[in-house]
Amino acid sequence: MRSPKDFFRPLAVGAPAPLREVPANPSRMIHFFPPSNAKMVAKVPDIAPTVDVLLGNLEDGVPATDKEAARAGLIEVGKKWSTPDTQFWTRINSLDSPWALDDLQAAVLEIGDVLDVVMVPKVEGPEDIHYVDRLLAQLEAKAGLDRPILVHAILETAAGVARVEEICAASPRMQGLSLGPADLAANRRMKTTRVGGGHPGYLVRADPEGGDLEAPRATYQQDLWHYTIARMVDACVSNGIFPYYGPFGDIKDVQACEDQFRNAFLLGCVGAWSLHPVQIGIAKKVFSPDPKDVAHAQRVIEAMGDGTGAIMLDGKMEDDASVKQCRVMLETAKALAERDPELADLYGFSKED
Ligand SMILES: CC(=O)SCCNC(=O)CCNC(=O)[C@H](O)C(C)(C)COP(=O)(O)OP(=O)(O)OC[C@H]1O[C@@H](n2cnc3c(N)ncnc32)[C@H](O)[C@@H]1OP(=O)(O)O
Ligand SMILES: CC(=O)C(=O)O
Ligand SMILES: [Mg+2]
């Protein structure tokens, strides 16, 4: 662990100074595309303006035989990047793979000027972040970049979950964390075969009525990811960075995808991954506060005056703590509405709001 005095010093001569605060840019969906697929690369100009984050994926999902082609596709997209209101990220291969070093070098040296965030998979502890941190500083200095590239870690090993707080605090470059439910399930030896979402076998059953064990009893499916997401949210918030739900692999089940995303939103996540165009709209809907909640938040804030004390509104007690929740809701809505006029209209915000 670096001394607190050195925490914000650049890690290489000539590298840009680390940021003191991670920007809270809208990132309701991190949209994944495989840059090795020429058809999908051709769609980038149309898709980029419709998403908050576009991510060129170099890791899992890209066949080993296509790794070089994916890196070349990412560079091609970066060189033509002309959507400054959308963030541009990449996911590099894991640090123990034969590709990670070349991924990082190519991404920073060739397109570092347009790259906002590098997503690092399978992070096991702060030492992985320290390695990437120093390397990025050296590469940024070499490329002559004037602002640092941030780092996003995927939580997809038991060791990573056990050290999640240390990972979040490892560097001022840390932008956020995503849940990696597929690799995490494998690493934990969970007995599932899915990419995120629930499982019908993970349930609780109602007690038998009148002790009748033969009578039908209601069952309730439980959320396999609740514990990990809650830990992730606490670790992120206490370090001033952002938590995200990861992928939902059952593309056709848009309803369960929406439910999983909403659980994450309610627990504090700011966004999720979209793997297919159909999931972009789901993430946009879920991670933009509901206009009814925004209107309610405005009413509570107005009714609470200076924000202290206790009042009754619609039969419910409101006080200092509920007004703080309402401010979170309103601030989130305002930040999103700033870049989305349709949302601003939906919330009834005027330009002065
Ligand atoms: C556990 C993890 O690591 S998750 C992250 C790794 N995985 C990924 O990144 C997967 C990303 N997604 C994909 O590769 C694709 O969506 C797949 C393979 C899952 C499905 O692709 P398809 O079989 O082509 O789906 P489908 O036929 O429904 O696609 C409809 C259209 O959307 C396009 N499309 C599909 N996914 C994407 C995408 N992620 N970005 C842009 N366009 C896409 C298709 O090219 C197709 O275009 P067309 O109508 O012009 O032919
Ligand atoms: C997100 C990811 O990489 C996983 O679920 O494994
Ligand atoms: Mg993974």
Short mmCIF file of N, CA and C and ligand atoms in Angstrom, two decimals, residues 31-34 37 39-40 43 47 57 59-62 91 156 182-183 195 247 251-252 273-277, ligand 1:
data_model
loop_
_atom_site.label_atom_id
_atom_site.label_comp_id
_atom_site.label_asym_id
_atom_site.label_seq_id
_atom_site.Cartn_x
_atom_site.Cartn_y
_atom_site.Cartn_z
N HIS A 31 -22.26 -1.30 -23.18
CA HIS A 31 -22.64 -2.17 -24.29
C HIS A 31 -21.42 -2.87 -24.90
N PHE A 32 -21.46 -4.21 -24.84
CA PHE A 32 -20.35 -5.03 -25.33
C PHE A 32 -20.49 -5.31 -26.83
N PHE A 33 -19.37 -5.19 -27.54
CA PHE A 33 -19.35 -5.71 -28.92
C PHE A 33 -17.99 -6.38 -29.16
N PRO A 34 -17.99 -7.44 -29.98
CA PRO A 34 -16.72 -8.12 -30.29
C PRO A 34 -16.05 -7.43 -31.48
N ASN A 37 -15.54 -8.96 -35.05
CA ASN A 37 -16.66 -9.22 -35.94
C ASN A 37 -16.92 -7.97 -36.80
N LYS A 39 -18.98 -7.23 -39.04
CA LYS A 39 -20.37 -6.78 -39.15
C LYS A 39 -20.73 -5.89 -37.95
N MET A 40 -20.28 -6.30 -36.78
CA MET A 40 -20.61 -5.49 -35.58
C MET A 40 -19.80 -4.20 -35.55
N LYS A 43 -21.46 -1.56 -37.34
CA LYS A 43 -22.65 -0.99 -36.68
C LYS A 43 -22.29 0.08 -35.64
N ILE A 47 -24.71 2.50 -33.27
CA ILE A 47 -24.98 2.10 -31.88
C ILE A 47 -24.38 3.10 -30.88
N ASN A 57 -14.78 -5.61 -26.61
CA ASN A 57 -14.38 -6.72 -25.75
C ASN A 57 -13.29 -7.55 -26.41
N GLU A 59 -11.72 -10.04 -24.37
CA GLU A 59 -11.56 -11.25 -23.55
C GLU A 59 -12.57 -12.35 -23.89
N ASP A 60 -13.12 -12.99 -22.87
CA ASP A 60 -14.03 -14.13 -23.09
C ASP A 60 -15.17 -13.71 -24.01
N GLY A 61 -15.55 -14.64 -24.88
CA GLY A 61 -16.55 -14.31 -25.90
C GLY A 61 -15.88 -14.10 -27.24
N VAL A 62 -14.55 -13.82 -27.23
CA VAL A 62 -13.78 -13.71 -28.47
C VAL A 62 -12.91 -14.98 -28.55
N ARG A 91 -12.38 -4.12 -22.70
CA ARG A 91 -12.06 -5.16 -21.71
C ARG A 91 -10.87 -5.93 -22.26
N GLU A 156 -14.93 -11.64 -10.18
CA GLU A 156 -15.37 -12.94 -10.71
C GLU A 156 -14.55 -14.10 -10.16
N ALA A 182 -20.73 -15.35 -14.23
CA ALA A 182 -20.45 -16.63 -14.87
C ALA A 182 -19.13 -17.22 -14.35
N ASP A 183 -18.06 -16.42 -14.43
CA ASP A 183 -16.78 -16.91 -13.91
C ASP A 183 -16.81 -17.08 -12.40
N VAL A 195 -25.31 -17.64 -17.37
CA VAL A 195 -24.57 -16.37 -17.28
C VAL A 195 -25.47 -15.37 -16.57
N PRO A 247 -23.33 -9.18 -16.82
CA PRO A 247 -24.11 -9.67 -17.96
C PRO A 247 -25.30 -10.52 -17.55
N ILE A 251 -30.68 -13.91 -23.38
CA ILE A 251 -31.05 -12.71 -24.17
C ILE A 251 -32.56 -12.66 -24.42
N LYS A 252 -33.17 -13.84 -24.67
CA LYS A 252 -34.60 -13.86 -25.03
C LYS A 252 -35.48 -13.54 -23.82
N TRP A 273 -24.44 -4.50 -17.91
CA TRP A 273 -23.91 -4.73 -19.25
C TRP A 273 -25.06 -5.03 -20.21
N SER A 274 -24.95 -4.54 -21.44
CA SER A 274 -25.85 -5.04 -22.48
C SER A 274 -25.00 -5.85 -23.46
N LEU A 275 -25.46 -7.08 -23.71
CA LEU A 275 -24.70 -7.99 -24.59
C LEU A 275 -25.31 -8.00 -25.98
N HIS A 276 -26.55 -7.53 -26.08
CA HIS A 276 -27.32 -7.60 -27.32
C HIS A 276 -28.13 -6.31 -27.39
N PRO A 277 -28.41 -5.81 -28.61
CA PRO A 277 -29.15 -4.53 -28.70
C PRO A 277 -30.44 -4.52 -27.88
C1 LIG B 1 -19.67 -13.75 -19.35
C2 LIG B 1 -19.14 -12.68 -20.23
O1 LIG B 1 -17.95 -12.46 -20.30
S1 LIG B 1 -20.29 -11.75 -21.08
C3 LIG B 1 -19.34 -10.82 -22.22
C4 LIG B 1 -18.85 -11.63 -23.40
N1 LIG B 1 -19.88 -11.87 -24.39
C5 LIG B 1 -20.23 -10.94 -25.29
O2 LIG B 1 -19.65 -9.86 -25.34
C6 LIG B 1 -21.35 -11.30 -26.23
C7 LIG B 1 -21.80 -10.07 -27.03
N2 LIG B 1 -22.94 -10.40 -27.86
C8 LIG B 1 -22.83 -11.13 -28.99
O3 LIG B 1 -21.75 -11.47 -29.43
C9 LIG B 1 -24.12 -11.45 -29.71
O4 LIG B 1 -25.18 -10.67 -29.23
C10 LIG B 1 -24.58 -12.95 -29.59
C11 LIG B 1 -23.50 -13.87 -30.17
C12 LIG B 1 -24.85 -13.29 -28.13
C13 LIG B 1 -25.88 -13.10 -30.37
O5 LIG B 1 -25.65 -12.62 -31.67
P1 LIG B 1 -26.67 -12.96 -32.87
O6 LIG B 1 -26.88 -14.44 -32.91
O7 LIG B 1 -26.16 -12.28 -34.10
O8 LIG B 1 -28.01 -12.29 -32.33
P2 LIG B 1 -29.21 -11.75 -33.19
O9 LIG B 1 -29.37 -12.53 -34.46
O10 LIG B 1 -30.40 -11.70 -32.29
O11 LIG B 1 -28.76 -10.27 -33.52
C14 LIG B 1 -29.63 -9.33 -34.09
C15 LIG B 1 -28.82 -8.22 -34.70
O12 LIG B 1 -28.12 -7.53 -33.67
C16 LIG B 1 -26.73 -7.52 -33.91
N3 LIG B 1 -26.03 -7.67 -32.64
C17 LIG B 1 -26.10 -8.73 -31.79
N4 LIG B 1 -25.34 -8.47 -30.68
C18 LIG B 1 -24.81 -7.25 -30.86
C19 LIG B 1 -23.95 -6.47 -30.07
N5 LIG B 1 -23.48 -6.90 -28.89
N6 LIG B 1 -23.61 -5.25 -30.53
C20 LIG B 1 -24.05 -4.81 -31.72
N7 LIG B 1 -24.87 -5.51 -32.52
C21 LIG B 1 -25.24 -6.73 -32.09
C22 LIG B 1 -26.49 -8.73 -34.82
O13 LIG B 1 -25.31 -8.53 -35.58
C23 LIG B 1 -27.75 -8.71 -35.65
O14 LIG B 1 -27.61 -7.74 -36.66
P3 LIG B 1 -28.39 -7.88 -38.08
O15 LIG B 1 -29.84 -7.80 -37.76
O16 LIG B 1 -27.87 -6.72 -38.87
O17 LIG B 1 -27.99 -9.22 -38.63
#
